[in-house]
Coordinates of C-alpha atoms (C1' of nucleotides) in Angstrom, one line a residue:
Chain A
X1 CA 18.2 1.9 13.8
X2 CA 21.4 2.4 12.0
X3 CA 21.5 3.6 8.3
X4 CA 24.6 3.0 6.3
X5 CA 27.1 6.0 5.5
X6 CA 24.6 6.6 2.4
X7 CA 25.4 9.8 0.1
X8 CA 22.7 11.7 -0.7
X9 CA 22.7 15.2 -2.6
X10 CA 20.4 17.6 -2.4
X11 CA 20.0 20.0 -5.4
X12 CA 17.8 23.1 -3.9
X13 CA 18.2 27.0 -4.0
X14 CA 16.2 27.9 -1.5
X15 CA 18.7 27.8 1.1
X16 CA 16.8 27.9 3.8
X17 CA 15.3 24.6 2.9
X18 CA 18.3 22.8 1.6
X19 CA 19.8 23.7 5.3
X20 CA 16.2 22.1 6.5
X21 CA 16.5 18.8 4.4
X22 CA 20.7 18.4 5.2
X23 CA 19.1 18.8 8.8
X24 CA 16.8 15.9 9.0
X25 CA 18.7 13.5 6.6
X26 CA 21.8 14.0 9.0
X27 CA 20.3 13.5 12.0
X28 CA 19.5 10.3 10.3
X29 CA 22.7 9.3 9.9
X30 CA 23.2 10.1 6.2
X31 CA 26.0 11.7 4.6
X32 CA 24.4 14.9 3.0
X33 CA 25.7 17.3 0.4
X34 CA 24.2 20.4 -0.7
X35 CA 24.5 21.2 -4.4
X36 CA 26.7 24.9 -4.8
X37 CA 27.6 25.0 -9.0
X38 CA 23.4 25.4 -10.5
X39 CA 25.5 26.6 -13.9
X40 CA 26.8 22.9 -14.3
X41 CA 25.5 20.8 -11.9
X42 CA 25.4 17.9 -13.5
X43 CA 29.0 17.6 -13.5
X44 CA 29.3 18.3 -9.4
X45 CA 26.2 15.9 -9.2
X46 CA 28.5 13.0 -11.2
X47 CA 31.8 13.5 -9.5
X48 CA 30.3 13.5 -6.1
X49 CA 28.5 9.7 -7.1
X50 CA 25.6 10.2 -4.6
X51 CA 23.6 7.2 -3.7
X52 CA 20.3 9.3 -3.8
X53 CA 19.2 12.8 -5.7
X54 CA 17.2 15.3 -4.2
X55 CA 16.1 18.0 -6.9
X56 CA 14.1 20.6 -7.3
X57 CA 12.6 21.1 -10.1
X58 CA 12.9 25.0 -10.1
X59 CA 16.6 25.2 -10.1
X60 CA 18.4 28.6 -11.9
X61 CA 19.8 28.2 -14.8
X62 CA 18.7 24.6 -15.8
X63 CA 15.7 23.0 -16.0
X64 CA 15.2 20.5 -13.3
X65 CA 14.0 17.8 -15.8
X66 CA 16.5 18.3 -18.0
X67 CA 19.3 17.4 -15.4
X68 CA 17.0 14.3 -14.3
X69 CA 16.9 13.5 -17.8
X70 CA 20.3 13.6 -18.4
X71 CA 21.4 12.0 -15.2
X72 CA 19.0 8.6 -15.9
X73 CA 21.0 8.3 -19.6
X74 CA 24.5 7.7 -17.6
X75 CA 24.0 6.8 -13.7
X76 CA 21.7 4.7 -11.8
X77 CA 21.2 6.5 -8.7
X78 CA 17.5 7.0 -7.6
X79 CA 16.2 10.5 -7.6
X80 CA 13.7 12.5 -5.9
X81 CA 12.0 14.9 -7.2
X82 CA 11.1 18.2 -4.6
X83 CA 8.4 21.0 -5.9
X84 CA 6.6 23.6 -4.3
X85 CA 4.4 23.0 -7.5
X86 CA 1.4 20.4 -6.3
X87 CA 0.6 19.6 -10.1
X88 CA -0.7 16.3 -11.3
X89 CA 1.0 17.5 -14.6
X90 CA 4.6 18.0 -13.1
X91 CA 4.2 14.8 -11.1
X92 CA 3.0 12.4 -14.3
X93 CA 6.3 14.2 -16.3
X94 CA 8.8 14.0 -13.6
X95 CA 8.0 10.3 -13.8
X96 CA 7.7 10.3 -17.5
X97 CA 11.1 11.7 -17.2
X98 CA 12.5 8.9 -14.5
X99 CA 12.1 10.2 -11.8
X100 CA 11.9 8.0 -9.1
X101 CA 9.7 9.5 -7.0
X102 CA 7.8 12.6 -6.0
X103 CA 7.0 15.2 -3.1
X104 CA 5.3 18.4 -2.9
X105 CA 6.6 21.3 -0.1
X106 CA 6.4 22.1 2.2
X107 CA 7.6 18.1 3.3
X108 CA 6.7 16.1 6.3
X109 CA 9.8 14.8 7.4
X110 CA 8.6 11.6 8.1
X111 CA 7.9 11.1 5.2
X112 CA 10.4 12.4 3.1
X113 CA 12.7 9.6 5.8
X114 CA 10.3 6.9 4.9
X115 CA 10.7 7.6 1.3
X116 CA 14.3 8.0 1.1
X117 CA 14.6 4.8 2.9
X118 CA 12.3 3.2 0.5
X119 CA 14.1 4.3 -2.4
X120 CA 17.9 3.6 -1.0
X121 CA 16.4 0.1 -0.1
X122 CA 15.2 -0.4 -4.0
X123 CA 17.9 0.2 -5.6
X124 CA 20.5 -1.5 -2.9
X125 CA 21.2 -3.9 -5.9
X126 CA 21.6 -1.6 -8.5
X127 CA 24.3 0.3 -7.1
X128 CA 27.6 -0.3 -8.7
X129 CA 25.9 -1.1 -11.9
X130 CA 27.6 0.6 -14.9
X131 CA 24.6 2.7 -17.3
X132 CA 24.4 4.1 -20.9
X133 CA 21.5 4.6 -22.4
X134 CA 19.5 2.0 -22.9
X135 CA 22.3 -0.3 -21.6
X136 CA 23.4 -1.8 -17.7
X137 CA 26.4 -3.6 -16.9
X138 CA 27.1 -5.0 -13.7
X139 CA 31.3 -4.7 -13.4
X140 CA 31.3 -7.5 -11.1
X141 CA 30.0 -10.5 -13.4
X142 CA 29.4 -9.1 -16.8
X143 CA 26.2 -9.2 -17.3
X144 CA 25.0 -6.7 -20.1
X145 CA 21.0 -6.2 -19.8
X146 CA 19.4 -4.0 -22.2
X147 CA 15.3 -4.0 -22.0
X148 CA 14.3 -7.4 -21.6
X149 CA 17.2 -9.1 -23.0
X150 CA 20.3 -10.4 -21.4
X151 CA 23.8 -11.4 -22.1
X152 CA 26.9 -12.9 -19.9
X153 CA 30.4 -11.7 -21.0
X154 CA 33.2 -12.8 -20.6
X155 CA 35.5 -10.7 -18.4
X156 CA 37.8 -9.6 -21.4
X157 CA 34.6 -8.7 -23.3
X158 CA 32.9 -6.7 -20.5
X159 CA 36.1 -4.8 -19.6
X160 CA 36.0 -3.5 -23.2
X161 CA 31.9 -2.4 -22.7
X162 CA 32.7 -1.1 -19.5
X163 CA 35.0 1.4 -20.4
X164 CA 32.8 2.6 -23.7
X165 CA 29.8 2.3 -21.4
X166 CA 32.1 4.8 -18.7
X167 CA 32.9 7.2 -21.9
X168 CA 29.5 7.4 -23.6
X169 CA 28.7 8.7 -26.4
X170 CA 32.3 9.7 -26.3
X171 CA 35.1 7.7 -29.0
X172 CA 37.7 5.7 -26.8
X173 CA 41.3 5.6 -28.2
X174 CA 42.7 2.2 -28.0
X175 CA 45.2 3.1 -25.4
X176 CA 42.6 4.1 -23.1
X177 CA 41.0 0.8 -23.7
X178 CA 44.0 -1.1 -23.7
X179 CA 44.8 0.4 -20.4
X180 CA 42.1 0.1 -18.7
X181 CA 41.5 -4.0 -19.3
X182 CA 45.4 -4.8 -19.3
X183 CA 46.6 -2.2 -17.5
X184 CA 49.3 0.2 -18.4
X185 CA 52.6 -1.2 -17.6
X186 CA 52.2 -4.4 -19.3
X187 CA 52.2 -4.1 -23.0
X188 CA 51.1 -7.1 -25.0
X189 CA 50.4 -6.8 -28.3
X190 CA 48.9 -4.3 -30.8
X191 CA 46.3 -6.9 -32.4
X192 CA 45.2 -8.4 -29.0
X193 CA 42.1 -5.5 -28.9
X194 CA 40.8 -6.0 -32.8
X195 CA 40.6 -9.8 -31.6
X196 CA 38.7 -9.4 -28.1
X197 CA 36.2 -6.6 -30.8
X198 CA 35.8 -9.5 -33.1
X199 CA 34.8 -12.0 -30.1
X200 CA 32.8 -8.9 -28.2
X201 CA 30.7 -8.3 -31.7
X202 CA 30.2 -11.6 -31.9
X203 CA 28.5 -12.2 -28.9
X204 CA 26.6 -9.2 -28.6
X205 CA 25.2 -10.3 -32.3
X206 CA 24.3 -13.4 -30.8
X207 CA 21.3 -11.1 -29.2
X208 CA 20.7 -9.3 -32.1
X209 CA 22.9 -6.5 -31.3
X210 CA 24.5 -5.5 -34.6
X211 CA 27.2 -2.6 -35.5
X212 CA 26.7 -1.3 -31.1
X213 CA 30.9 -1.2 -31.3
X214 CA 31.9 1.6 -33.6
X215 CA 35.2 1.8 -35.2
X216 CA 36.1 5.2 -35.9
X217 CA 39.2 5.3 -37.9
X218 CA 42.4 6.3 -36.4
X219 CA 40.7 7.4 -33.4
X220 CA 39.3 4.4 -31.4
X221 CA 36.0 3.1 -30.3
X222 CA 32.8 4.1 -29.7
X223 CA 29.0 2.9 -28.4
X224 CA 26.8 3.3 -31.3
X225 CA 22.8 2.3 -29.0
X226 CA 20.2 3.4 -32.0
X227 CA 17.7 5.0 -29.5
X228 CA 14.5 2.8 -29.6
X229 CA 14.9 3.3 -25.5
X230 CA 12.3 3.5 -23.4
X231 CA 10.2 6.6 -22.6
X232 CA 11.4 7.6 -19.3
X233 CA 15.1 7.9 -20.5
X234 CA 14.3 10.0 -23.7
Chain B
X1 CA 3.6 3.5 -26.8
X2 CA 4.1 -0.3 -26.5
X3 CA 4.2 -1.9 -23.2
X4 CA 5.8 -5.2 -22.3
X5 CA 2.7 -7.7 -21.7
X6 CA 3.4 -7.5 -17.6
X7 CA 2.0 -9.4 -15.4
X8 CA 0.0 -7.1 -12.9
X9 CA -2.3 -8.6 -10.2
X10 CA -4.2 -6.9 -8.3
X11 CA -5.4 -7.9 -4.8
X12 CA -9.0 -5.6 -4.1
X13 CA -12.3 -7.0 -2.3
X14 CA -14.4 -4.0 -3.9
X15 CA -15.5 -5.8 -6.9
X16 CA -16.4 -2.2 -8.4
X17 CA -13.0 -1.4 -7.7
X18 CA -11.1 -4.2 -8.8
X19 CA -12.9 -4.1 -12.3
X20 CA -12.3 -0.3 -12.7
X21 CA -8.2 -1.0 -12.1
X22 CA -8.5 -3.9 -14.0
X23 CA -9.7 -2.0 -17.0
X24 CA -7.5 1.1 -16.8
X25 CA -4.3 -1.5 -16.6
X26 CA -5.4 -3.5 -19.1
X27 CA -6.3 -1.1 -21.4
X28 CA -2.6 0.6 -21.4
X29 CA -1.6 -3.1 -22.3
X30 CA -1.1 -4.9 -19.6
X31 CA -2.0 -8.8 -18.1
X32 CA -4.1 -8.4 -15.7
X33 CA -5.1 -10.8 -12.9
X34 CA -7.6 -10.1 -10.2
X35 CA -7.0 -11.7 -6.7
X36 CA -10.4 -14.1 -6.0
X37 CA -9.2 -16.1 -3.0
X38 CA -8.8 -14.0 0.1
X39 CA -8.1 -17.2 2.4
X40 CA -4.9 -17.6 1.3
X41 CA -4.1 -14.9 -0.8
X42 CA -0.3 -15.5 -1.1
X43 CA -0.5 -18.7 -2.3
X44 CA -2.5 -17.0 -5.3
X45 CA -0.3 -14.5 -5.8
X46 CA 3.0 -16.6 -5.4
X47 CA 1.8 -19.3 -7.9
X48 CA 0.7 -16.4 -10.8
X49 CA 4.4 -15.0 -10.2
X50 CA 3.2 -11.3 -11.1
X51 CA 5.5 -8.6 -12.0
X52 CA 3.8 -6.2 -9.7
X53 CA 1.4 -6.2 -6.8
X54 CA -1.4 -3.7 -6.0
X55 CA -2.8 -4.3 -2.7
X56 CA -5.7 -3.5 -0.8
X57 CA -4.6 -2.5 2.7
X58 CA -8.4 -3.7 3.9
X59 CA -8.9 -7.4 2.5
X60 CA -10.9 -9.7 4.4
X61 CA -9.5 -12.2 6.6
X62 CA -5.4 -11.1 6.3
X63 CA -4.1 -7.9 6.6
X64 CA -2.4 -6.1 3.7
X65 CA 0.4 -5.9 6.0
X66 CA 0.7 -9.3 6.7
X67 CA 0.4 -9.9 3.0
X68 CA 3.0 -7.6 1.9
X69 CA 5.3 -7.9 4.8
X70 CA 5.5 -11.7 4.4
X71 CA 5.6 -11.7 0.3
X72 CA 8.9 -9.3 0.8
X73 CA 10.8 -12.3 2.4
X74 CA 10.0 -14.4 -0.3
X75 CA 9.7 -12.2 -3.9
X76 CA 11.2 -9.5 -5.5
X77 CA 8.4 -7.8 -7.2
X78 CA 6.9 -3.9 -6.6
X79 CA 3.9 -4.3 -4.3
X80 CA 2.0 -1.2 -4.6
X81 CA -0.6 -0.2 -1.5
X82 CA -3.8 1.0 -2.5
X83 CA -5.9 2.4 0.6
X84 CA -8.7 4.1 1.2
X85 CA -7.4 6.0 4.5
X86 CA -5.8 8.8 3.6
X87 CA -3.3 8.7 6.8
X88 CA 0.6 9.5 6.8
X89 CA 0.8 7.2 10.0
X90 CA -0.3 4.6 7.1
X91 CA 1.5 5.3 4.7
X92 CA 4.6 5.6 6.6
X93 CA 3.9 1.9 7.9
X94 CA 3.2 0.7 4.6
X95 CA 6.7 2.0 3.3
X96 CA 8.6 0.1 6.5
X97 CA 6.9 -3.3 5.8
X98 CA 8.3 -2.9 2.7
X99 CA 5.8 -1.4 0.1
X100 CA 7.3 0.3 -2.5
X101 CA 4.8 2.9 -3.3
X102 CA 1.2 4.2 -1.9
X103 CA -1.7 5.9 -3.7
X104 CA -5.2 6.5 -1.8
X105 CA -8.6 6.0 -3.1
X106 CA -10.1 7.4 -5.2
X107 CA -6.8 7.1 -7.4
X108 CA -6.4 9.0 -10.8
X109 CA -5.7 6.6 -13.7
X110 CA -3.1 8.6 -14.8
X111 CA -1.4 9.3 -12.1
X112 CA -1.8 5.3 -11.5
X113 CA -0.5 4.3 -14.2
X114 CA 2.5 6.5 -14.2
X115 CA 3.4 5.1 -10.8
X116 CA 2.6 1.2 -11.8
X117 CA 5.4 1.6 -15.0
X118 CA 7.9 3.9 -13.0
X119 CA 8.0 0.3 -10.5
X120 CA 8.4 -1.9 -13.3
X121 CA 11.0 -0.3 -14.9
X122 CA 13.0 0.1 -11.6
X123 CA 12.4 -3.3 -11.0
X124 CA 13.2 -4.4 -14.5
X125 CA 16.6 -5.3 -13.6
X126 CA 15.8 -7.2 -10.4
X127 CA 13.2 -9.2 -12.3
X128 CA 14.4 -13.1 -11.9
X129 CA 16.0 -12.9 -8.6
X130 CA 15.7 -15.2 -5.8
X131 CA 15.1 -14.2 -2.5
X132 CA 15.1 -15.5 0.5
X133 CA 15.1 -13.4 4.1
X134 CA 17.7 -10.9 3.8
X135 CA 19.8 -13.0 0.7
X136 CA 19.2 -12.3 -3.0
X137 CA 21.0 -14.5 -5.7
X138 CA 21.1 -14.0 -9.1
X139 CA 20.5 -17.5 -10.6
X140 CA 22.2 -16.8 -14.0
X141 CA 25.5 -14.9 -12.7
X142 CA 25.6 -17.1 -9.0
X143 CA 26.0 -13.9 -7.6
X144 CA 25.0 -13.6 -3.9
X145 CA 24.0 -10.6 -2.1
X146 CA 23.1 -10.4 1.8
X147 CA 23.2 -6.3 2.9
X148 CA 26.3 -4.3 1.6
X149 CA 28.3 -7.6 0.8
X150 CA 28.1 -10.1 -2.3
X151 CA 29.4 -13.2 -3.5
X152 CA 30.2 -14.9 -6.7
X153 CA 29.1 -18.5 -6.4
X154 CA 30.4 -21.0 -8.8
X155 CA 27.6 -23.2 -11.3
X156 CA 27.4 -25.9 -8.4
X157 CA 27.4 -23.6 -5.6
X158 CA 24.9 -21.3 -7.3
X159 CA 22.1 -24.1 -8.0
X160 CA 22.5 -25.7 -4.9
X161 CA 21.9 -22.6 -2.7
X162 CA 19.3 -21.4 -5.5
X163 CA 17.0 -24.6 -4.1
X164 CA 17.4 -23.8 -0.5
X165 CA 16.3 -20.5 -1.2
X166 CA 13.3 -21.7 -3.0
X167 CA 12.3 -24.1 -0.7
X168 CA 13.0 -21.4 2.5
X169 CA 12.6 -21.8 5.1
X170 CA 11.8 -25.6 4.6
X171 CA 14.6 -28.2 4.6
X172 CA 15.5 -29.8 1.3
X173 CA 16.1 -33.4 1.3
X174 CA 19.7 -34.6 -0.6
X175 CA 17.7 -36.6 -3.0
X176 CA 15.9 -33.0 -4.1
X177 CA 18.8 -31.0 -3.5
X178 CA 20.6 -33.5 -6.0
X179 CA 18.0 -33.7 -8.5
X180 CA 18.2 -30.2 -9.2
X181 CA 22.0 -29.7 -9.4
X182 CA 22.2 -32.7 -11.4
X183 CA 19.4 -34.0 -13.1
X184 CA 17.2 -36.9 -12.0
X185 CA 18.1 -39.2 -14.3
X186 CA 22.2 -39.0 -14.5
X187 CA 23.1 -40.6 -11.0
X188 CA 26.9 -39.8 -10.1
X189 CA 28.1 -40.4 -6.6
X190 CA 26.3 -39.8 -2.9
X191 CA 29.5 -38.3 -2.1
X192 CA 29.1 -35.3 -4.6
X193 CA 26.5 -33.8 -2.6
X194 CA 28.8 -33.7 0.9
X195 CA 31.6 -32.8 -0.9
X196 CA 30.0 -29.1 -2.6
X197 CA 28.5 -28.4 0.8
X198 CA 32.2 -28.4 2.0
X199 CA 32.6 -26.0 -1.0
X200 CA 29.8 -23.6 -0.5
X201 CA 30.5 -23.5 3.2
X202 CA 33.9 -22.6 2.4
X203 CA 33.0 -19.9 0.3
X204 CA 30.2 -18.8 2.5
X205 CA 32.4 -18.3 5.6
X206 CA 34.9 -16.1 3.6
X207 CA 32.5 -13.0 4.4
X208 CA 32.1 -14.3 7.4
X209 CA 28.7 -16.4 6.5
X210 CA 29.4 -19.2 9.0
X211 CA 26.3 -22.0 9.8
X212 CA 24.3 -20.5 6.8
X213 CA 23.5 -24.1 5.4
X214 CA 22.1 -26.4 8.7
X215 CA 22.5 -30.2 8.3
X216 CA 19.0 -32.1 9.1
X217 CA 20.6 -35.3 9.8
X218 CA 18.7 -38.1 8.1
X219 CA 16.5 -35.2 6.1
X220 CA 18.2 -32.9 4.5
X221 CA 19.5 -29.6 4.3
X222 CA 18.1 -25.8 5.6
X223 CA 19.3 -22.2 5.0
X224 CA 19.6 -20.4 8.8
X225 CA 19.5 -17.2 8.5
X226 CA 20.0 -15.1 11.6
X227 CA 17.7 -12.3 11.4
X228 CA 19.6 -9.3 11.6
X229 CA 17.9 -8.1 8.5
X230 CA 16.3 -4.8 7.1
X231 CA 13.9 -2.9 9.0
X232 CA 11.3 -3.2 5.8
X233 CA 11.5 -7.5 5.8
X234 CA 11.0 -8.1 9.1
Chain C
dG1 C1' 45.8 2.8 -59.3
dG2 C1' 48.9 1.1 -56.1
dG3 C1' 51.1 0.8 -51.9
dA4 C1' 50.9 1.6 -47.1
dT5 C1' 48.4 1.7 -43.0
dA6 C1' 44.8 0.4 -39.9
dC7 C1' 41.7 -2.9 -38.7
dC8 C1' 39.4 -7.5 -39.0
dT9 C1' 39.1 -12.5 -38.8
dT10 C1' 40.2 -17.3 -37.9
dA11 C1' 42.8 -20.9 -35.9
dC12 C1' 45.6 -22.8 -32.4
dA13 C1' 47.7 -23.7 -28.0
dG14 C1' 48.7 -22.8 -23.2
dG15 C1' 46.8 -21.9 -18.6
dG16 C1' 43.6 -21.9 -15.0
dA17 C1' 39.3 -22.5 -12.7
dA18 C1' 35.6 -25.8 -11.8
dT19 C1' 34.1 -30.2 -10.7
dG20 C1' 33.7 -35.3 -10.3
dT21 C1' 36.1 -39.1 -8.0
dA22 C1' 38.6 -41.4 -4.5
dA23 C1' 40.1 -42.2 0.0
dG24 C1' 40.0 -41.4 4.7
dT25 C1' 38.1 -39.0 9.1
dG26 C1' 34.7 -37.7 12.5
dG27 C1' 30.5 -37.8 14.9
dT28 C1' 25.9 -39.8 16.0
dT29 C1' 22.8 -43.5 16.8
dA30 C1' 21.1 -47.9 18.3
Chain D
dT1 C1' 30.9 -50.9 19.7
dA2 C1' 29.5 -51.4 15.3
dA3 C1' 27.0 -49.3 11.5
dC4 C1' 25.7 -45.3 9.4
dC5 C1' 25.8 -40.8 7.8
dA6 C1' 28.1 -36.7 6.9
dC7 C1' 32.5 -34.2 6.4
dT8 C1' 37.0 -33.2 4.6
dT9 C1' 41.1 -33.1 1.7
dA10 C1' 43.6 -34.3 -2.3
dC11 C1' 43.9 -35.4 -7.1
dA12 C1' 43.0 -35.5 -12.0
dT13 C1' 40.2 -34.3 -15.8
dT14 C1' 37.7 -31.3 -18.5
dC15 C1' 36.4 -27.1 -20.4
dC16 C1' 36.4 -22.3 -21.1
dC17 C1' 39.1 -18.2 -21.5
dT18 C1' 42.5 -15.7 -23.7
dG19 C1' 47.0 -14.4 -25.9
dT20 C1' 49.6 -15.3 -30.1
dA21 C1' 50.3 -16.0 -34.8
dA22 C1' 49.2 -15.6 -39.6
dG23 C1' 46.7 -14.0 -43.2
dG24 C1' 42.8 -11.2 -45.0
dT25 C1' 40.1 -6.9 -46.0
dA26 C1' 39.1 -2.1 -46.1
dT27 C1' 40.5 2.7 -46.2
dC28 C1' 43.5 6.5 -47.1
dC29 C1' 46.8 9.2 -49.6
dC30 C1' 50.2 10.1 -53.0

DNA sequence: GGGATACCTTACAGGGAATGTAAGTGGTTA
DNA sequence: TAACCACTTACATTCCCTGTAAGGTATCCC
């Protein structure tokens, strides 16, 4: 059976078993990298855009949930969580935390294959999907979900979200915005973005979604989500 | 914590059982539904469209397998197995005919119900697809997705592939196909019909998705779908 | 307080994609 | 071989999207 070039990262100390999990996901024809910078490795974890998260829970420095946490608020790769810890607590706030799923060492590797599988296979059409917060985009046909409710932009409108959305909770200067829907070389007009933020706030109000598109004066935009989100990405 | 009234059903011959799950699940605010006709259970479970499955491995007459391996070509919501053999050869099965998660008897409520809102919320955003075999469509965007490669449909493309997929693997007459692209009442043209088949095909062989729509002369249309599929779905 | 700057809002028109209609072709059946 | 059924291509209309223009409102600073 062939598996597809999937990326998975693998976010354990204990060398001996990081070597023993890049091992068997290998030899199963993944593409494996082992996690090397635990002072900020959230930042290796998100420029590396792995398809799947293997933690441990016990990293040094930072707190295992604290990275998962952090990772669920801006990227919608699955994640594993690995502990030596066989704790109904731990397992119940891992997936309070959103965690995708959870397995105790030492690991059958069976298993841990069956489950990666499982979980690559779940989120097969999630991937590609643009997160922040409580918000999903899908870059491809502009669809904005956020809980239960749903929303089509147009492609003007979601090329403005997107790039907020990318930037969370960061403010966007126009020219980055402006750049990144019209592209750089071709300059248009200064009054072409407050017009596409008039039409954008206009249909995200359309849902109920008031005052999300911040203007912060002289400096640009920014995502404003109020934070009624839901418990696994607090 | 408020949950979204989720429709959970939950397929279990122990009566003891069954009303034990029921109560912990509807206690934390869920709809819950327990499965009463074991001869043809998916029928039952198809018609009360749940949001989530758990499954008895052991029901009388079918197999769990059967059950879940044949409600994964037609659905897209998280079946959870619920066994009272505690075997990894199980569990590993289970996980390739496509479950997406497996406790064993006796389960801990908590530890249940982490597990049953961990697969709603990862399914949240797949909620509303249609699925057919190996081809998911999204029947609000028309976006098609078989493996690794997707698709944007146009309105008229969208609906008339959305029907073949609901009727799959049955062949749709025109007049059915027609009524629900167009309405039954507003009659247009019998050409209309030929002529968007032309289209779809077209569009459907630009990934290379050649003979996907069969002709039933003097019947109707069929989806074909060569079954080079997942692993999990066959 | 008043002017200047930055941003917002509404209306309008051009362009392009989607789709119904028309006309003609190809294949199958009796 | 004729009748039927389905396919194909081309064309024209319609509708949505989007840039431009023009004027309005809010905020900042002297």
């Amino acid at each position: 059976m062939t598996v597809p070039g999937w990326k998975i990262m693998i976010a354990e100390d204990d060398l001996f078993l990081a070597r023993e999990l890049q091992t068997v996901l290998a030899d199963a024809g993944y593409s494996v990298a082992v996690l090397t910078d635990f002072v900020r490795p959230t930042d290796e974890i998100l420029s590396y855009q792995p398809d799947l998260l293997i933690l441990d829970l016990n990293l040094p420095g930072s707190s295992g949930f604290d990275i998962c946490r952090f990772l669920k608020l801006r990227s919608s790769f699955p994640i594993l969580i690995l502990t030596a810890r066989d704790s109904l607590a731990d397992e119940l706030a891992a997936l309070g935390f959103g965690a995708d799923d959870y397995l105790t060492k030492p690991f059958d590797p069976d298993r841990l294959l069956a489950r990666v599988q499982r979980l690559l296979e779940t989120y097969r059409l999630v991937r590609g999907l643009v997160r922040a917060g409580p918000l999903t985009l899908d870059p491809e046909t502009w669809k904005l979900v956020r809980g239960e409710l749903h929303l089509l932009l147009t492609e003007t409108e979601g090329k403005i979200i997107e790039v907020l959305m990318r930037k969370f909770p960061e403010t966007v200067p126009q020219a980055e915005i402006i750049a990144h829907v019209w592209g750089k070389e071709t300059y248009i007009d200064d009054n072409i973005l407050p017009v596409n933020l008039t039409r954008l706030r206009k249909t995200l109000s359309s849902l109920g979604w008031e005052n999300m598109v911040e203007t912060i004066r002289g400096q640009g935009y920014r995502l404003q989500v109020t934070e009624e989100q839901e418990p696994w990405s607090c």
